[in-house]
Each structure stands twice: as structure tokens, then as C-alpha cells.
């Protein structure tokens, strides 16, 4: 018996000497050196008593060692639990507690802050820094580079990735070896990745996009990555002439287009630009084509399913669509309320079935049942249609969700936070169009009558408790929220009312 994901991703297809990572300091890391480090970390995990099936929660900056930790977990049969580096200690406490992680790995600088959280959750705490520093790095350095890979079945969990939820409580999506491997195999094939590919990697690696799509695809193809710590325009412009492919959220593409140095000549070596995680405006697609001659290939996915659809590699990449269902994956459109099948061209909720669809939400059987049809289709909550030519269009969201720069924000979570602030009677949170992030967060607050509402104090509390990308970028004070006859807050009215706030206020500004 083998270990499906390990055997496919971490057996170097292009040879151990071949380059895996091109790093910002102009050094390179070979596949062999990367795998040796992963083996040492796997030995370190075993030395710490982490067992197959245990969860390892990871809150560290992007680095080659962070990727090696992912590889080590797969190899050791451990469930990898990546966490957004923007999460605050109070957010982290929930994930570590809910997952019953055996180990939390954090940056050396936050060890002190997270000590009590780890202790409370009963999990060990070790550190891993970007410069090969930290207590886990030290332990790994003392280990050998031989590790007996732990056997896994296709149905075994490889990762647990939390996604925020409509109720305000985050849910852990359980992803198996089959889920991740089948998707990577399909994507390598349809996007034609091979050992000669050099992927410009500027995404975070704590989400499906940067880890399971970008990294797994490169690993499976035996290619290499220009591995940047984050999306920084200077470094991206510098890397593009050496790259063959890039994956990004729409903000990457609008930022590139805003820079006059981004030209057709600069991308002469590129064969593929891919966009996802949020809607790419048709206008951005067209501007990009006019500037570079490349049609951005848009695809659609979710944490729970990895990738579901893609525009074709060859054939028409249609702006404003997310392309066709991937091979082996079925998509259907159902009526949002009744669940009845809908004819082609009609708008309903997209449902998806295939080897990519996750096992369910961690310890939430009821929630899993709600979102999973008996015949195995997963209800995405995205509203869309399939046109006469078979292209899937996403036209909105049935779920109350804001996507800011590719990060999902559920208004409920922010509303619960705001409602708990002194002087706030109630709140409603909506997304408004934003020139950089696509959408950003607007908070509408109703003050308690007769009480002074201290906005600066609320903003300070938000800074302490909420990850930066979730913080409202604009506050509005009103006497009452608009409600329908049933008493439900009319979010669409609020969205309309505040649609222009980020056009008139510079990004980051707030006002009442
Ligand atoms: C950073 N900030 C943001 C965001 N990112 N605010 C709103 N939305 C954001 N996305 C805030 C910070 O809190 C900080 O605020 C200020 O902006 C500067 O932070 P910095 O880190 O310097 O920002 P940045 O480097 O400009 O980041 C913008 C970014 C980044 C490059 C768009 O957010 C990014 O890489 N996004 C990718 C997200 C992603 O990978 N999503 C995939 C999810 P302050 O100064 O006030 O503290 S997986 C998925 O969706 C599915 C599976 C799929 O289909 O892919
Ligand atoms: P996440 O929960 O972070 O995995 O985000 C998944 C959600 O991102 C999906 O349910 C969609 O709402 C959205 N999404 C991903 N890709 C696209 C896309 N190409 N166009 C529109 N929305 C997208």
C-alpha cells in the first residue's frame, strides 16, 4: 500500500537535481533538497509524538520550509491544517480548539502570544520561521533525511481547511488524498503543465488556490516556481520574463494593468495566465488581452471542492464565464428554493459532483447533510447558469458572502462582532464594489438610542479581534435598518445605497 498524494507529488518527476523553487535572493532549491528537508521535518513530527491522522495547525509565513512542512505532513499521514497569516489570536483559538490539533506551528515572533492558546487547547507548540529558524526547524535539523512514508488510503484525510460560514462559525472542510490528487491530475492535463513550466507563485499558501492548485499542479508536473513571499508588484514584474505561467486572484490582474511597465514584451515568455477565487470582470479580461495578447483563463472552485470548471486551454476563453465542468466532474443547476432541476440557460444554484468533492465538514454532520444531496451533489451556494454552448456563468451568490481580494468574508461573523460592541444596537454588513479588492466591507450600525457610539473604539476592537481583510473599510450610522414585511434586513437595499462608497472615498478611509 502506498500514500497516494505523497507518491504522486513528492516523487520528483523531473529528477532530484531539477530546480523546484527560484527564491527572491536569486538562490534555487532543488526537488531533492526540498524532499530531504520534508523528510527531516516528518521525522521531527514523529519525534514530537504526532501520529498519522492527527491535525497539525500551521500559522506561519510563506517560505520553502512552510511548503516542506506540508510535504512532511502528507508523507507522515498527518492532516495539514493551514491558517491565514492574518488571523488574530482569538480567531486562531477557535481553529486550534475545534480541530483538536496535536500541534500548532507558528512563527517564532508569535510564540509567546500563542502559548496560552495552545496550552488551553492541549496541543504542543513549535515554531518555524522564514529563515530556517525556530524550534521545529532546530529539531528537524537534528534528524536524518530518511523517513519511512506512512501508508494512506485514497479516502484518508490529507487536509482540513476552514472556510467561514453563513452562521458566523467557520467550518473545517475535510479533504482526502483522492480529492486533492484527482483535481491536480485533471488540472495538469487540461492546463498542459510539464517539467519545463515555471510558475510565478505570489499567492498565499494557506488556501486552496496557492497550495492545492498552484503548488500541487507544479509538483505533479515536475515543474518549478518563482516563489515570492507575497504579491508585490516590483517582484512580480521582475519575475514575469522568466515565467511560463501565473495563477492569481483578479486583484493581481487589475494591479498589473494599472502599472505602465506591464507590457506585451514583458510577458513574451508566458504561455498561461489563470484567474480565480473571485469574479474577473469582463472588462479586465478584455483590457488584459488588448495589452498583452493573452486571454486570461478563468476557472471556478471552492475550498470544499477544489476546482470545478475551467475555460478551455484551446478554444474560446469567454470573458465573464468560468468555462466548462472539468473532466469527471458534473455540474447541474437547481432551483434555489425548491431544488427542482432547471433547464439550460436558467439561473439557479450550482451543484457539483465528482472525485473532487470533499468528505464533509469536520464534526458537523448536520451542516454536511444540509449541503450534500443524497445523490452526492454538493450545493455550492453560488448562483449560475449553463449557457447553450455549455459554458458556466456565475451570476451571483445565494449565500451572503463578500469576496475581498480573493478572501471570503461572511457578513454574519462581522455582524456578531459589531453587535457585541458598546453602543451598538444592531448592525448589518454588506459588500460594496472596490477598485482594488473587487469588493470590500461596509458596516451599517444602528446606535443604542441615547448612547454615544465611539467609532474609534470599535475600529480598535476590530483591529484586535478580526483579521485585517475582514475589517470594515467604511462605517455608516443609521437610525434603523431597512426591513421587509417579514422583518428581514434588506441587504440588497443597503448594497444599492452604499454601492459608491469606495468610488468616492479612497481605499482604507472610513467615514460616518
Ligand atoms: C490585505 N488586506 C486586505 C486584503 N489583503 N484587505 C481586504 N481584502 C484583502 N484581500 C489589507 C491588510 O489587512 C492591510 O490592512 C492592507 O490591506 C495591506 O496588507 P498587505 O498584506 O500588504 O496587502 P496586499 O499585499 O496588498 O494583499 C492584497 C492581495 C492579497 C495581494 C490581494 O489579499 C492576496 O494575495 N489575496 C489572495 C487571496 C487568495 O489566495 N484567495 C484564495 C482563496 P491594514 O493596513 O488596515 O492592516 S481559495 C479560493 O477562493 C478557492 C478555492 C478558489 O477558487 O481559488
Ligand atoms: P473559498 O470558500 O475561499 O474556497 O471560496 C469559494 C468561492 O469563491 C466560490 O463559492 C465562489 O463564490 C467564489 N469563486 C471562486 N472562483 C470564482 C470565479 N472564477 N468567479 C466567481 N466566483 C468565484
mmCIF file of C-alpha atoms in Angstrom, residues 92-438:
data_model
loop_
_atom_site.group_PDB
_atom_site.id
_atom_site.type_symbol
_atom_site.label_atom_id
_atom_site.label_comp_id
_atom_site.label_asym_id
_atom_site.label_seq_id
_atom_site.Cartn_x
_atom_site.Cartn_y
_atom_site.Cartn_z
ATOM 1 C CA UNK A 92 -6.778 31.091 15.999
ATOM 2 C CA UNK A 93 -8.051 29.836 19.358
ATOM 3 C CA UNK A 94 -11.238 28.632 17.659
ATOM 4 C CA UNK A 95 -9.465 26.701 14.886
ATOM 5 C CA UNK A 96 -6.975 25.025 17.183
ATOM 6 C CA UNK A 97 -9.680 24.066 19.667
ATOM 7 C CA UNK A 98 -12.255 22.905 17.120
ATOM 8 C CA UNK A 99 -9.777 20.757 15.188
ATOM 9 C CA UNK A 100 -8.236 19.325 18.377
ATOM 10 C CA UNK A 101 -4.878 19.832 16.743
ATOM 11 C CA UNK A 102 -1.989 17.846 18.186
ATOM 12 C CA UNK A 103 0.490 20.542 17.240
ATOM 13 C CA UNK A 104 0.362 24.235 16.391
ATOM 14 C CA UNK A 105 3.274 25.522 14.344
ATOM 15 C CA UNK A 106 3.650 29.308 14.392
ATOM 16 C CA UNK A 107 6.204 31.985 13.576
ATOM 17 C CA UNK A 108 8.930 32.426 16.210
ATOM 18 C CA UNK A 109 7.723 36.016 16.806
ATOM 19 C CA UNK A 110 4.251 34.941 17.908
ATOM 20 C CA UNK A 111 5.258 32.057 20.174
ATOM 21 C CA UNK A 112 4.676 33.992 23.391
ATOM 22 C CA UNK A 113 1.279 35.294 22.288
ATOM 23 C CA UNK A 114 0.037 31.858 21.282
ATOM 24 C CA UNK A 115 1.421 29.883 24.219
ATOM 25 C CA UNK A 116 -1.736 30.146 26.308
ATOM 26 C CA UNK A 117 -3.968 29.312 23.330
ATOM 27 C CA UNK A 118 -2.014 26.142 22.636
ATOM 28 C CA UNK A 119 -1.986 25.217 26.316
ATOM 29 C CA UNK A 120 -5.733 25.710 26.592
ATOM 30 C CA UNK A 121 -6.357 23.524 23.542
ATOM 31 C CA UNK A 122 -3.959 20.903 24.924
ATOM 32 C CA UNK A 123 -1.751 20.985 21.855
ATOM 33 C CA UNK A 124 2.003 21.263 21.511
ATOM 34 C CA UNK A 125 3.504 24.495 20.159
ATOM 35 C CA UNK A 126 6.580 24.723 17.936
ATOM 36 C CA UNK A 127 7.936 27.452 15.686
ATOM 37 C CA UNK A 128 9.124 27.638 12.112
ATOM 38 C CA UNK A 129 10.498 30.907 10.716
ATOM 39 C CA UNK A 130 11.231 32.069 7.196
ATOM 40 C CA UNK A 131 14.993 31.984 7.738
ATOM 41 C CA UNK A 132 15.239 28.320 8.698
ATOM 42 C CA UNK A 133 14.852 29.347 12.344
ATOM 43 C CA UNK A 134 12.511 28.137 15.064
ATOM 44 C CA UNK A 135 12.150 25.196 17.417
ATOM 45 C CA UNK A 136 10.668 22.882 14.785
ATOM 46 C CA UNK A 137 13.454 23.844 12.375
ATOM 47 C CA UNK A 138 16.053 23.071 15.058
ATOM 48 C CA UNK A 139 14.503 19.706 15.786
ATOM 49 C CA UNK A 140 14.330 18.910 12.053
ATOM 50 C CA UNK A 141 17.982 19.863 11.586
ATOM 51 C CA UNK A 142 18.932 17.163 14.075
ATOM 52 C CA UNK A 143 17.058 14.458 12.106
ATOM 53 C CA UNK A 144 18.088 12.233 9.232
ATOM 54 C CA UNK A 145 16.802 12.674 5.681
ATOM 55 C CA UNK A 146 15.349 9.167 5.549
ATOM 56 C CA UNK A 147 11.709 8.735 6.500
ATOM 57 C CA UNK A 148 9.501 5.690 6.013
ATOM 58 C CA UNK A 149 6.431 7.098 4.268
ATOM 59 C CA UNK A 150 3.237 6.336 6.164
ATOM 60 C CA UNK A 151 0.696 4.383 4.097
ATOM 61 C CA UNK A 152 -2.607 6.083 3.352
ATOM 62 C CA UNK A 153 -5.795 5.134 1.520
ATOM 63 C CA UNK A 154 -7.423 7.401 -1.049
ATOM 64 C CA UNK A 155 -10.216 8.163 1.419
ATOM 65 C CA UNK A 156 -7.878 9.231 4.209
ATOM 66 C CA UNK A 157 -7.782 12.908 5.088
ATOM 67 C CA UNK A 158 -4.877 14.916 3.766
ATOM 68 C CA UNK A 159 -6.015 18.370 4.838
ATOM 69 C CA UNK A 160 -8.533 20.239 6.915
ATOM 70 C CA UNK A 161 -9.191 23.739 5.595
ATOM 71 C CA UNK A 162 -11.522 26.099 7.411
ATOM 72 C CA UNK A 163 -13.950 28.212 5.451
ATOM 73 C CA UNK A 164 -16.100 30.840 7.079
ATOM 74 C CA UNK A 165 -19.781 30.106 7.353
ATOM 75 C CA UNK A 166 -23.162 31.767 6.973
ATOM 76 C CA UNK A 167 -23.837 31.312 10.681
ATOM 77 C CA UNK A 168 -20.614 33.064 11.632
ATOM 78 C CA UNK A 169 -18.948 29.827 12.704
ATOM 79 C CA UNK A 170 -16.129 28.560 10.498
ATOM 80 C CA UNK A 171 -16.360 25.007 9.172
ATOM 81 C CA UNK A 172 -13.449 22.673 8.557
ATOM 82 C CA UNK A 173 -13.625 21.175 5.062
ATOM 83 C CA UNK A 174 -12.225 17.629 5.167
ATOM 84 C CA UNK A 175 -10.163 16.953 2.031
ATOM 85 C CA UNK A 176 -8.934 13.482 1.180
ATOM 86 C CA UNK A 177 -5.993 12.226 -0.830
ATOM 87 C CA UNK A 178 -8.438 11.387 -3.638
ATOM 88 C CA UNK A 179 -9.949 14.894 -3.617
ATOM 89 C CA UNK A 180 -6.613 16.668 -3.941
ATOM 90 C CA UNK A 181 -4.881 14.214 -6.237
ATOM 91 C CA UNK A 182 -7.725 13.784 -8.727
ATOM 92 C CA UNK A 183 -8.004 17.554 -9.068
ATOM 93 C CA UNK A 184 -4.269 18.102 -9.523
ATOM 94 C CA UNK A 185 -4.135 15.364 -12.183
ATOM 95 C CA UNK A 186 -7.017 16.897 -14.097
ATOM 96 C CA UNK A 187 -5.551 20.409 -13.954
ATOM 97 C CA UNK A 188 -2.064 19.348 -15.069
ATOM 98 C CA UNK A 189 -3.694 17.677 -18.014
ATOM 99 C CA UNK A 190 -6.131 20.376 -19.135
ATOM 100 C CA UNK A 191 -3.760 23.279 -18.499
ATOM 101 C CA UNK A 192 -0.847 21.367 -20.121
ATOM 102 C CA UNK A 193 1.631 21.699 -17.260
ATOM 103 C CA UNK A 194 5.002 19.983 -17.687
ATOM 104 C CA UNK A 195 8.530 19.895 -16.260
ATOM 105 C CA UNK A 196 9.541 22.975 -18.264
ATOM 106 C CA UNK A 197 6.918 25.154 -16.657
ATOM 107 C CA UNK A 198 7.981 27.951 -14.345
ATOM 108 C CA UNK A 199 5.010 29.164 -12.336
ATOM 109 C CA UNK A 200 5.127 32.643 -10.861
ATOM 110 C CA UNK A 201 3.775 31.979 -7.370
ATOM 111 C CA UNK A 202 2.693 35.127 -5.494
ATOM 112 C CA UNK A 203 -0.392 33.703 -3.752
ATOM 113 C CA UNK A 204 -0.583 32.787 -0.095
ATOM 114 C CA UNK A 205 -0.113 29.058 0.599
ATOM 115 C CA UNK A 206 -2.730 28.726 3.326
ATOM 116 C CA UNK A 207 -5.621 28.476 0.852
ATOM 117 C CA UNK A 208 -6.669 26.044 -1.804
ATOM 118 C CA UNK A 209 -5.663 28.381 -4.644
ATOM 119 C CA UNK A 210 -2.000 28.823 -3.711
ATOM 120 C CA UNK A 211 -1.488 25.373 -2.203
ATOM 121 C CA UNK A 212 -3.666 22.751 -3.862
ATOM 122 C CA UNK A 213 -3.981 24.385 -7.255
ATOM 123 C CA UNK A 214 -0.728 26.265 -7.879
ATOM 124 C CA UNK A 215 1.681 24.147 -5.819
ATOM 125 C CA UNK A 216 0.191 20.691 -6.339
ATOM 126 C CA UNK A 217 -0.052 21.232 -10.088
ATOM 127 C CA UNK A 218 3.596 22.328 -10.287
ATOM 128 C CA UNK A 219 4.745 19.424 -8.126
ATOM 129 C CA UNK A 220 2.774 16.869 -10.099
ATOM 130 C CA UNK A 221 4.139 18.230 -13.369
ATOM 131 C CA UNK A 222 7.701 18.289 -12.004
ATOM 132 C CA UNK A 223 7.978 21.989 -12.813
ATOM 133 C CA UNK A 224 9.400 24.880 -10.823
ATOM 134 C CA UNK A 225 8.082 28.016 -9.171
ATOM 135 C CA UNK A 226 9.324 31.559 -8.790
ATOM 136 C CA UNK A 227 8.315 31.583 -5.170
ATOM 137 C CA UNK A 228 7.514 35.087 -3.909
ATOM 138 C CA UNK A 229 6.570 35.808 -0.291
ATOM 139 C CA UNK A 230 3.509 37.750 -1.464
ATOM 140 C CA UNK A 231 2.109 39.735 -4.363
ATOM 141 C CA UNK A 232 4.481 42.642 -4.611
ATOM 142 C CA UNK A 233 4.286 44.416 -7.945
ATOM 143 C CA UNK A 234 8.043 45.055 -8.292
ATOM 144 C CA UNK A 235 8.925 41.404 -7.760
ATOM 145 C CA UNK A 236 6.123 40.184 -9.983
ATOM 146 C CA UNK A 237 7.248 42.445 -12.839
ATOM 147 C CA UNK A 238 10.787 41.205 -12.289
ATOM 148 C CA UNK A 239 9.726 37.518 -12.336
ATOM 149 C CA UNK A 240 7.351 37.561 -15.290
ATOM 150 C CA UNK A 241 10.003 37.495 -18.050
ATOM 151 C CA UNK A 242 11.330 34.223 -16.586
ATOM 152 C CA UNK A 243 7.939 32.589 -16.013
ATOM 153 C CA UNK A 244 5.707 30.484 -18.239
ATOM 154 C CA UNK A 245 2.527 30.634 -16.128
ATOM 155 C CA UNK A 246 0.891 32.576 -13.345
ATOM 156 C CA UNK A 247 -2.153 31.956 -11.196
ATOM 157 C CA UNK A 248 -3.814 34.803 -9.379
ATOM 158 C CA UNK A 249 -6.915 36.439 -7.994
ATOM 159 C CA UNK A 250 -8.455 39.271 -10.072
ATOM 160 C CA UNK A 251 -6.705 41.900 -7.905
ATOM 161 C CA UNK A 252 -3.359 40.630 -9.284
ATOM 162 C CA UNK A 253 -4.527 41.363 -12.806
ATOM 163 C CA UNK A 254 -6.027 44.782 -12.115
ATOM 164 C CA UNK A 255 -2.858 45.822 -10.278
ATOM 165 C CA UNK A 256 -0.712 44.668 -13.204
ATOM 166 C CA UNK A 257 -2.882 46.593 -15.650
ATOM 167 C CA UNK A 258 -2.528 49.709 -13.501
ATOM 168 C CA UNK A 259 1.239 49.602 -13.999
ATOM 169 C CA UNK A 260 2.587 51.058 -17.252
ATOM 170 C CA UNK A 261 5.632 48.766 -17.018
ATOM 171 C CA UNK A 262 3.338 45.781 -17.587
ATOM 172 C CA UNK A 263 3.643 45.322 -21.346
ATOM 173 C CA UNK A 264 3.340 42.715 -24.065
ATOM 174 C CA UNK A 265 7.140 42.482 -24.221
ATOM 175 C CA UNK A 266 7.410 41.716 -20.528
ATOM 176 C CA UNK A 267 5.273 38.591 -20.865
ATOM 177 C CA UNK A 268 6.778 37.304 -24.093
ATOM 178 C CA UNK A 269 7.851 34.074 -22.365
ATOM 179 C CA UNK A 270 4.468 33.400 -20.721
ATOM 180 C CA UNK A 271 2.087 30.764 -22.021
ATOM 181 C CA UNK A 272 -0.752 30.978 -19.490
ATOM 182 C CA UNK A 273 -2.433 33.380 -17.053
ATOM 183 C CA UNK A 274 -5.116 31.857 -14.835
ATOM 184 C CA UNK A 275 -7.602 33.704 -12.627
ATOM 185 C CA UNK A 276 -9.959 32.533 -9.923
ATOM 186 C CA UNK A 277 -11.268 32.821 -6.332
ATOM 187 C CA UNK A 278 -13.420 35.814 -7.286
ATOM 188 C CA UNK A 279 -15.148 37.069 -10.422
ATOM 189 C CA UNK A 280 -12.861 38.549 -13.058
ATOM 190 C CA UNK A 281 -14.603 41.491 -14.686
ATOM 191 C CA UNK A 282 -15.096 41.015 -18.436
ATOM 192 C CA UNK A 283 -13.582 44.468 -18.767
ATOM 193 C CA UNK A 284 -10.364 43.314 -17.050
ATOM 194 C CA UNK A 285 -10.230 40.268 -19.326
ATOM 195 C CA UNK A 286 -10.545 42.463 -22.436
ATOM 196 C CA UNK A 287 -8.049 45.085 -21.248
ATOM 197 C CA UNK A 288 -5.576 42.328 -20.464
ATOM 198 C CA UNK A 289 -5.993 40.803 -23.913
ATOM 199 C CA UNK A 290 -5.521 44.181 -25.571
ATOM 200 C CA UNK A 291 -2.372 44.921 -23.543
ATOM 201 C CA UNK A 292 -0.653 41.528 -23.677
ATOM 202 C CA UNK A 293 -2.287 39.419 -26.363
ATOM 203 C CA UNK A 294 -3.143 36.843 -23.662
ATOM 204 C CA UNK A 295 -6.681 35.827 -22.795
ATOM 205 C CA UNK A 296 -6.779 35.139 -19.069
ATOM 206 C CA UNK A 297 -8.095 31.644 -18.423
ATOM 207 C CA UNK A 298 -10.774 31.911 -15.743
ATOM 208 C CA UNK A 299 -11.736 28.911 -13.649
ATOM 209 C CA UNK A 300 -14.072 28.382 -10.698
ATOM 210 C CA UNK A 301 -13.554 26.480 -7.467
ATOM 211 C CA UNK A 302 -14.180 26.300 -3.757
ATOM 212 C CA UNK A 303 -12.299 25.110 -0.720
ATOM 213 C CA UNK A 304 -14.782 22.236 -0.419
ATOM 214 C CA UNK A 305 -14.343 21.057 -3.995
ATOM 215 C CA UNK A 306 -11.038 22.410 -5.290
ATOM 216 C CA UNK A 307 -11.578 23.291 -8.954
ATOM 217 C CA UNK A 308 -14.918 22.622 -10.661
ATOM 218 C CA UNK A 309 -14.815 24.353 -14.029
ATOM 219 C CA UNK A 310 -12.303 25.907 -16.368
ATOM 220 C CA UNK A 311 -12.267 27.821 -19.597
ATOM 221 C CA UNK A 312 -10.537 25.802 -22.307
ATOM 222 C CA UNK A 313 -6.791 25.840 -22.911
ATOM 223 C CA UNK A 314 -7.508 25.656 -26.591
ATOM 224 C CA UNK A 315 -10.787 27.072 -27.780
ATOM 225 C CA UNK A 316 -12.578 30.209 -26.759
ATOM 226 C CA UNK A 317 -11.897 31.619 -23.285
ATOM 227 C CA UNK A 318 -15.085 33.562 -22.776
ATOM 228 C CA UNK A 319 -14.891 36.685 -20.630
ATOM 229 C CA UNK A 320 -17.403 36.672 -17.789
ATOM 230 C CA UNK A 321 -17.713 32.874 -17.771
ATOM 231 C CA UNK A 322 -15.860 30.215 -15.790
ATOM 232 C CA UNK A 323 -15.827 27.704 -18.633
ATOM 233 C CA UNK A 324 -16.819 24.050 -18.701
ATOM 234 C CA UNK A 325 -17.122 21.438 -15.941
ATOM 235 C CA UNK A 326 -13.760 19.690 -15.592
ATOM 236 C CA UNK A 327 -13.457 16.138 -16.934
ATOM 237 C CA UNK A 328 -15.007 13.670 -14.470
ATOM 238 C CA UNK A 329 -16.908 16.467 -12.671
ATOM 239 C CA UNK A 330 -20.634 17.099 -13.104
ATOM 240 C CA UNK A 331 -22.322 20.453 -12.597
ATOM 241 C CA UNK A 332 -26.057 20.963 -12.515
ATOM 242 C CA UNK A 333 -28.316 23.926 -11.831
ATOM 243 C CA UNK A 334 -31.175 23.631 -9.348
ATOM 244 C CA UNK A 335 -33.923 25.968 -8.228
ATOM 245 C CA UNK A 336 -32.697 27.922 -5.197
ATOM 246 C CA UNK A 337 -35.767 27.225 -3.061
ATOM 247 C CA UNK A 338 -37.362 24.004 -4.342
ATOM 248 C CA UNK A 339 -34.222 22.202 -5.520
ATOM 249 C CA UNK A 340 -36.042 21.353 -8.776
ATOM 250 C CA UNK A 341 -33.921 20.809 -11.923
ATOM 251 C CA UNK A 342 -33.758 23.837 -14.217
ATOM 252 C CA UNK A 343 -33.436 23.916 -17.993
ATOM 253 C CA UNK A 344 -30.278 25.216 -19.690
ATOM 254 C CA UNK A 345 -29.944 28.970 -19.515
ATOM 255 C CA UNK A 346 -31.941 29.434 -16.314
ATOM 256 C CA UNK A 347 -30.344 30.787 -13.176
ATOM 257 C CA UNK A 348 -30.220 28.614 -10.084
ATOM 258 C CA UNK A 349 -27.838 27.205 -7.501
ATOM 259 C CA UNK A 350 -24.841 25.347 -8.889
ATOM 260 C CA UNK A 351 -24.388 21.808 -7.587
ATOM 261 C CA UNK A 352 -21.286 19.722 -8.159
ATOM 262 C CA UNK A 353 -20.406 16.027 -8.015
ATOM 263 C CA UNK A 354 -17.120 14.257 -8.603
ATOM 264 C CA UNK A 355 -13.966 12.864 -7.001
ATOM 265 C CA UNK A 356 -13.049 16.432 -6.073
ATOM 266 C CA UNK A 357 -15.970 16.904 -3.667
ATOM 267 C CA UNK A 358 -14.873 16.880 -0.034
ATOM 268 C CA UNK A 359 -15.846 14.363 2.661
ATOM 269 C CA UNK A 360 -17.880 16.822 4.697
ATOM 270 C CA UNK A 361 -17.443 19.424 7.412
ATOM 271 C CA UNK A 362 -15.328 18.423 10.381
ATOM 272 C CA UNK A 363 -17.595 17.297 13.199
ATOM 273 C CA UNK A 364 -20.634 18.981 11.632
ATOM 274 C CA UNK A 365 -22.723 16.102 10.273
ATOM 275 C CA UNK A 366 -25.897 18.199 10.227
ATOM 276 C CA UNK A 367 -24.288 21.010 8.261
ATOM 277 C CA UNK A 368 -22.764 18.471 5.878
ATOM 278 C CA UNK A 369 -26.158 16.870 5.318
ATOM 279 C CA UNK A 370 -27.720 20.238 4.601
ATOM 280 C CA UNK A 371 -25.238 20.959 1.816
ATOM 281 C CA UNK A 372 -24.941 17.478 0.322
ATOM 282 C CA UNK A 373 -27.732 15.957 -1.768
ATOM 283 C CA UNK A 374 -28.468 12.260 -1.385
ATOM 284 C CA UNK A 375 -27.143 11.549 -4.867
ATOM 285 C CA UNK A 376 -23.751 13.001 -3.955
ATOM 286 C CA UNK A 377 -24.119 16.514 -5.375
ATOM 287 C CA UNK A 378 -22.705 19.309 -3.205
ATOM 288 C CA UNK A 379 -24.727 22.515 -3.067
ATOM 289 C CA UNK A 380 -22.244 25.317 -3.687
ATOM 290 C CA UNK A 381 -24.463 28.278 -2.776
ATOM 291 C CA UNK A 382 -23.250 30.029 -5.938
ATOM 292 C CA UNK A 383 -25.904 31.212 -8.371
ATOM 293 C CA UNK A 384 -25.271 30.489 -12.007
ATOM 294 C CA UNK A 385 -26.402 29.147 -15.311
ATOM 295 C CA UNK A 386 -25.063 26.941 -18.061
ATOM 296 C CA UNK A 387 -25.447 28.545 -21.473
ATOM 297 C CA UNK A 388 -26.362 26.845 -24.738
ATOM 298 C CA UNK A 389 -22.678 26.254 -25.514
ATOM 299 C CA UNK A 390 -22.039 24.625 -22.149
ATOM 300 C CA UNK A 391 -20.141 27.490 -20.514
ATOM 301 C CA UNK A 392 -20.901 28.002 -16.827
ATOM 302 C CA UNK A 393 -21.642 31.573 -15.753
ATOM 303 C CA UNK A 394 -21.604 32.663 -12.123
ATOM 304 C CA UNK A 395 -24.173 35.407 -11.779
ATOM 305 C CA UNK A 396 -24.311 35.893 -8.032
ATOM 306 C CA UNK A 397 -24.340 34.212 -4.684
ATOM 307 C CA UNK A 398 -27.209 32.610 -2.860
ATOM 308 C CA UNK A 399 -25.024 32.724 0.214
ATOM 309 C CA UNK A 400 -24.462 36.042 1.946
ATOM 310 C CA UNK A 401 -20.783 36.316 1.130
ATOM 311 C CA UNK A 402 -18.307 39.100 0.389
ATOM 312 C CA UNK A 403 -15.130 38.301 -1.554
ATOM 313 C CA UNK A 404 -12.389 40.842 -0.970
ATOM 314 C CA UNK A 405 -9.155 40.384 -2.907
ATOM 315 C CA UNK A 406 -9.945 36.663 -3.149
ATOM 316 C CA UNK A 407 -10.637 36.223 0.575
ATOM 317 C CA UNK A 408 -14.114 35.194 1.675
ATOM 318 C CA UNK A 409 -15.873 37.155 4.383
ATOM 319 C CA UNK A 410 -19.205 36.112 5.812
ATOM 320 C CA UNK A 411 -21.130 39.198 6.992
ATOM 321 C CA UNK A 412 -22.648 37.242 9.890
ATOM 322 C CA UNK A 413 -19.277 36.879 11.576
ATOM 323 C CA UNK A 414 -18.650 40.633 11.384
ATOM 324 C CA UNK A 415 -22.216 41.435 12.470
ATOM 325 C CA UNK A 416 -21.867 39.238 15.570
ATOM 326 C CA UNK A 417 -18.681 41.090 16.413
ATOM 327 C CA UNK A 418 -20.230 44.540 15.841
ATOM 328 C CA UNK A 419 -23.433 43.740 17.755
ATOM 329 C CA UNK A 420 -21.304 42.933 20.794
ATOM 330 C CA UNK A 421 -19.657 46.386 20.799
ATOM 331 C CA UNK A 422 -20.769 49.004 23.343
ATOM 332 C CA UNK A 423 -23.321 51.453 21.999
ATOM 333 C CA UNK A 424 -24.356 49.255 19.047
ATOM 334 C CA UNK A 425 -27.990 48.222 18.966
ATOM 335 C CA UNK A 426 -27.686 46.247 15.742
ATOM 336 C CA UNK A 427 -25.651 46.067 12.588
ATOM 337 C CA UNK A 428 -25.691 44.891 9.004
ATOM 338 C CA UNK A 429 -22.631 44.193 6.904
ATOM 339 C CA UNK A 430 -22.603 44.283 3.115
ATOM 340 C CA UNK A 431 -20.039 44.294 0.330
ATOM 341 C CA UNK A 432 -19.562 47.260 -1.978
ATOM 342 C CA UNK A 433 -17.582 47.404 -5.231
ATOM 343 C CA UNK A 434 -13.951 48.285 -4.558
ATOM 344 C CA UNK A 435 -11.422 49.303 -7.205
ATOM 345 C CA UNK A 436 -8.580 47.154 -5.820
ATOM 346 C CA UNK A 437 -10.230 44.282 -3.946
ATOM 347 C CA UNK A 438 -13.289 43.801 -6.173
#
